[in-house]
PDB file of C-alpha atoms (C1' of nucleotides) in Angstrom:
ATOM      1  CA  UNK A   1      -8.059 -23.525   7.981  1.00 49.00           C
ATOM      2  CA  UNK A   2     -10.705 -21.032   9.144  1.00 47.00           C
ATOM      3  CA  UNK A   3     -12.217 -18.597   7.022  1.00 54.00           C
ATOM      4  CA  UNK A   4     -10.965 -15.972   9.550  1.00 68.00           C
ATOM      5  CA  UNK A   5      -7.204 -16.526   8.795  1.00 66.00           C
ATOM      6  CA  UNK A   6      -7.962 -16.531   4.921  1.00 64.00           C
ATOM      7  CA  UNK A   7      -9.165 -12.849   5.394  1.00 64.00           C
ATOM      8  CA  UNK A   8      -6.183 -12.043   7.470  1.00 64.00           C
ATOM      9  CA  UNK A   9      -3.689 -13.407   4.965  1.00 90.00           C
ATOM     10  CA  UNK A  10      -5.426 -11.338   2.481  1.00 93.00           C
ATOM     11  CA  UNK A  11      -5.096  -8.389   4.399  1.00 96.00           C
ATOM     12  CA  UNK A  12      -1.281  -8.836   5.008  1.00 96.00           C
ATOM     13  CA  UNK A  13      -0.729  -9.777   1.196  1.00 96.00           C
ATOM     14  CA  UNK A  14      -2.475  -6.501   0.333  1.00 97.00           C
ATOM     15  CA  UNK A  15      -0.408  -4.291   2.614  1.00 97.00           C
ATOM     16  CA  UNK A  16       2.909  -5.908   1.853  1.00 97.00           C
ATOM     17  CA  UNK A  17       2.163  -5.490  -1.971  1.00 97.00           C
ATOM     18  CA  UNK A  18       1.781  -1.957  -1.529  1.00 98.00           C
ATOM     19  CA  UNK A  19       4.455  -1.344   0.817  1.00 98.00           C
ATOM     20  CA  UNK A  20       7.019  -3.020  -1.631  1.00 98.00           C
ATOM     21  CA  UNK A  21       6.028  -0.440  -4.303  1.00 97.00           C
ATOM     22  CA  UNK A  22       6.930   2.538  -2.194  1.00 98.00           C
ATOM     23  CA  UNK A  23       9.914   4.068  -4.371  1.00 97.00           C
ATOM     24  CA  UNK A  24      13.103   5.010  -3.117  1.00 97.00           C
ATOM     25  CA  UNK A  25      13.351   8.746  -1.584  1.00 97.00           C
ATOM     26  CA  UNK A  26       9.414   8.695  -0.893  1.00 97.00           C
ATOM     27  CA  UNK A  27       7.291   7.435   2.154  1.00 98.00           C
ATOM     28  CA  UNK A  28       3.519   6.611   2.626  1.00 98.00           C
ATOM     29  CA  UNK A  29       2.145   7.110   6.155  1.00 98.00           C
ATOM     30  CA  UNK A  30       0.584   3.996   8.016  1.00 98.00           C
ATOM     31  CA  UNK A  31      -2.896   5.400   7.199  1.00 98.00           C
ATOM     32  CA  UNK A  32      -2.361   5.833   3.374  1.00 98.00           C
ATOM     33  CA  UNK A  33      -0.828   2.108   3.049  1.00 98.00           C
ATOM     34  CA  UNK A  34      -3.977   0.900   4.770  1.00 98.00           C
ATOM     35  CA  UNK A  35      -6.230   2.931   2.369  1.00 97.00           C
ATOM     36  CA  UNK A  36      -4.467   1.875  -0.939  1.00 97.00           C
ATOM     37  CA  UNK A  37      -4.593  -1.723   0.342  1.00 97.00           C
ATOM     38  CA  UNK A  38      -8.234  -1.479   0.455  1.00 97.00           C
ATOM     39  CA  UNK A  39      -8.687  -1.338   4.330  1.00 97.00           C
ATOM     40  CA  UNK A  40      -9.223   2.372   5.254  1.00 96.00           C
ATOM     41  CA  UNK A  41      -9.038   3.020   9.021  1.00 97.00           C
ATOM     42  CA  UNK A  42      -6.543  -0.166   9.603  1.00 97.00           C
ATOM     43  CA  UNK A  43      -3.564   2.136  10.218  1.00 98.00           C
ATOM     44  CA  UNK A  44      -2.514   0.610  13.573  1.00 98.00           C
ATOM     45  CA  UNK A  45      -3.065  -2.826  12.094  1.00 98.00           C
ATOM     46  CA  UNK A  46      -0.559  -1.806   9.514  1.00 98.00           C
ATOM     47  CA  UNK A  47       1.964  -0.813  12.233  1.00 98.00           C
ATOM     48  CA  UNK A  48       1.583  -4.394  13.686  1.00 97.00           C
ATOM     49  CA  UNK A  49       2.270  -6.078  10.317  1.00 97.00           C
ATOM     50  CA  UNK A  50       5.475  -3.852   9.641  1.00 98.00           C
ATOM     51  CA  UNK A  51       6.422  -4.401  13.290  1.00 97.00           C
ATOM     52  CA  UNK A  52       6.303  -8.224  12.391  1.00 96.00           C
ATOM     53  CA  UNK A  53       7.981  -8.007   8.951  1.00 96.00           C
ATOM     54  CA  UNK A  54      11.583  -9.295   8.841  1.00 96.00           C
ATOM     55  CA  UNK A  55      12.094  -9.272   5.161  1.00 96.00           C
ATOM     56  CA  UNK A  56      14.593  -6.944   3.355  1.00 96.00           C
ATOM     57  CA  UNK A  57      12.046  -7.270   0.504  1.00 96.00           C
ATOM     58  CA  UNK A  58       9.799  -5.271   2.207  1.00 98.00           C
ATOM     59  CA  UNK A  59      10.862  -1.388   2.679  1.00 98.00           C
ATOM     60  CA  UNK A  60       8.898  -0.975   5.880  1.00 98.00           C
ATOM     61  CA  UNK A  61      11.070   1.917   6.941  1.00 98.00           C
ATOM     62  CA  UNK A  62       9.345   3.828   4.200  1.00 98.00           C
ATOM     63  CA  UNK A  63       6.028   3.888   6.355  1.00 98.00           C
ATOM     64  CA  UNK A  64       6.062   6.870   8.661  1.00 98.00           C
ATOM     65  CA  UNK A  65       3.436   8.677  10.579  1.00 98.00           C
ATOM     66  CA  UNK A  66       0.993  11.040   9.004  1.00 98.00           C
ATOM     67  CA  UNK A  67       2.101  13.742  11.082  1.00 98.00           C
ATOM     68  CA  UNK A  68       5.729  13.517   9.668  1.00 97.00           C
ATOM     69  CA  UNK A  69       7.502  11.777  12.415  1.00 98.00           C
ATOM     70  CA  UNK A  70       8.972   8.526  11.449  1.00 98.00           C
ATOM     71  CA  UNK A  71       7.683   6.492  14.046  1.00 97.00           C
ATOM     72  CA  UNK A  72       9.124   3.086  15.273  1.00 97.00           C
ATOM     73  CA  UNK A  73      11.519   0.863  13.757  1.00 97.00           C
ATOM     74  CA  UNK A  74      12.438  -2.700  14.920  1.00 96.00           C
ATOM     75  CA  UNK A  75      15.851  -2.487  13.561  1.00 95.00           C
ATOM     76  CA  UNK A  76      17.887   0.213  15.460  1.00 94.00           C
ATOM     77  CA  UNK A  77      14.808   2.382  16.381  1.00 95.00           C
ATOM     78  CA  UNK A  78      13.692   5.893  14.856  1.00 96.00           C
ATOM     79  CA  UNK A  79      17.412   6.769  14.593  1.00 96.00           C
ATOM     80  CA  UNK A  80      18.397   3.919  12.155  1.00 96.00           C
ATOM     81  CA  UNK A  81      14.885   4.688  10.522  1.00 97.00           C
ATOM     82  CA  UNK A  82      16.151   8.276   9.766  1.00 97.00           C
ATOM     83  CA  UNK A  83      19.359   7.444   8.915  1.00 97.00           C
ATOM     84  CA  UNK A  84      17.836   5.021   6.091  1.00 97.00           C
ATOM     85  CA  UNK A  85      15.453   7.440   4.640  1.00 98.00           C
ATOM     86  CA  UNK A  86      18.032  10.045   4.494  1.00 97.00           C
ATOM     87  CA  UNK A  87      20.255   7.864   2.713  1.00 98.00           C
ATOM     88  CA  UNK A  88      17.483   7.185   0.140  1.00 98.00           C
ATOM     89  CA  UNK A  89      17.090  10.981  -0.477  1.00 97.00           C
ATOM     90  CA  UNK A  90      14.143  11.302   1.803  1.00 98.00           C
ATOM     91  CA  UNK A  91      14.119  15.334   3.174  1.00 97.00           C
ATOM     92  CA  UNK A  92      13.744  15.572   6.885  1.00 97.00           C
ATOM     93  CA  UNK A  93      13.527  18.837   8.708  1.00 96.00           C
ATOM     94  CA  UNK A  94      13.993  18.535  12.432  1.00 94.00           C
ATOM     95  CA  UNK A  95      11.859  15.693  13.346  1.00 96.00           C
ATOM     96  CA  UNK A  96       9.559  15.537  10.419  1.00 97.00           C
ATOM     97  CA  UNK A  97       9.574  14.151   6.903  1.00 97.00           C
ATOM     98  CA  UNK A  98       9.283  17.055   4.279  1.00 97.00           C
ATOM     99  CA  UNK A  99       5.501  16.878   3.126  1.00 96.00           C
ATOM    100  CA  UNK A 100       6.489  16.592  -0.529  1.00 96.00           C
ATOM    101  CA  UNK A 101       8.065  13.118   0.273  1.00 97.00           C
ATOM    102  CA  UNK A 102       4.714  11.508   0.616  1.00 97.00           C
ATOM    103  CA  UNK A 103       4.024   9.997  -2.537  1.00 88.00           C
ATOM    104  CA  UNK A 104       1.233   7.511  -3.555  1.00 79.00           C
ATOM    105  CA  UNK A 105       2.402   4.831  -5.653  1.00 65.00           C
ATOM    106  CA  UNK A 106      -0.048   5.717  -8.874  1.00 68.00           C
TER     107      UNK A 106
ATOM    108  C1'  DT B   1     -14.032 -16.036  24.211  1.00 74.85           C
ATOM    109  C1'  DA B   2     -12.259 -11.736  26.523  1.00 74.85           C
ATOM    110  C1'  DG B   3      -9.057  -8.156  27.417  1.00 74.85           C
ATOM    111  C1'  DC B   4      -4.977  -6.036  26.697  1.00 74.85           C
ATOM    112  C1'  DT B   5      -1.551  -3.987  23.694  1.00 74.85           C
ATOM    113  C1'  DG B   6       0.332  -1.603  20.061  1.00 74.85           C
ATOM    114  C1'  DA B   7       5.838   1.078  14.330  1.00 74.85           C
ATOM    115  C1'  DC B   8      -1.631   4.789  14.251  1.00 74.85           C
ATOM    116  C1'  DG B   9      -4.870   9.087  13.318  1.00 74.85           C
ATOM    117  C1'  DC B  10      -7.159  12.841  14.456  1.00 74.85           C
ATOM    118  C1'  DA B  11      -9.724  16.437  16.890  1.00 74.85           C
ATOM    119  C1'  DA B  12      -9.340  19.155  21.190  1.00 74.85           C
ATOM    120  C1'  DA B  13      -7.221  21.793  24.487  1.00 74.85           C
TER     121       DA B  13
ATOM    122  C1'  DA C   1       3.959  23.438  18.565  1.00 74.85           C
ATOM    123  C1'  DT C   2       2.614  19.948  22.045  1.00 74.85           C
ATOM    124  C1'  DT C   3       0.002  16.713  24.847  1.00 74.85           C
ATOM    125  C1'  DT C   4      -4.308  14.249  25.980  1.00 74.85           C
ATOM    126  C1'  DG C   5      -7.962  11.376  24.889  1.00 74.85           C
ATOM    127  C1'  DC C   6     -10.621   8.140  21.828  1.00 74.85           C
ATOM    128  C1'  DG C   7     -11.425   5.385  18.300  1.00 74.85           C
ATOM    129  C1'  DC C   8      -9.917   2.084  14.992  1.00 74.85           C
ATOM    130  C1'  DC C   9      -8.151  -3.012  13.351  1.00 74.85           C
ATOM    131  C1'  DA C  10      -5.135  -6.724  14.134  1.00 74.85           C
ATOM    132  C1'  DG C  11      -2.249  -9.732  17.179  1.00 74.85           C
ATOM    133  C1'  DC C  12      -1.231 -12.184  21.402  1.00 74.85           C
ATOM    134  C1'  DT C  13      -1.988 -13.868  25.988  1.00 74.85           C
TER     135       DT C  13
END
DNA sequence: TAGCTGACGCAAA
DNA sequence: ATTTGCGCCAGCT
């Protein structure tokens, strides 16, 4: 294995670990996930991983944009993503998630 | 290896 | 409140 794939694996592992800890009813922005995973500035890369994720164990629908818009979602698009969030208790006004729902894992 | 793409972020206009 | 432009990090030709 190249030393590079080792690093990428580490990145993936760290990111998924953070996402798995996002509690029901709250969300985290792509950028915040990147930062908490130890890779500040890798927001887009986090999106790439969420896009690849196919595991129900990783609540990728809880990762949204920093401006409050939910962003994309492989399983059914933004509509479906909003449905799932609302169902979990996330408050959404218009197209944006209420600022109070952005919670760090602590 | 090089270039293009994208579930983003942010400052400007 | 919106849209535009650029930078950012990884993944995929």
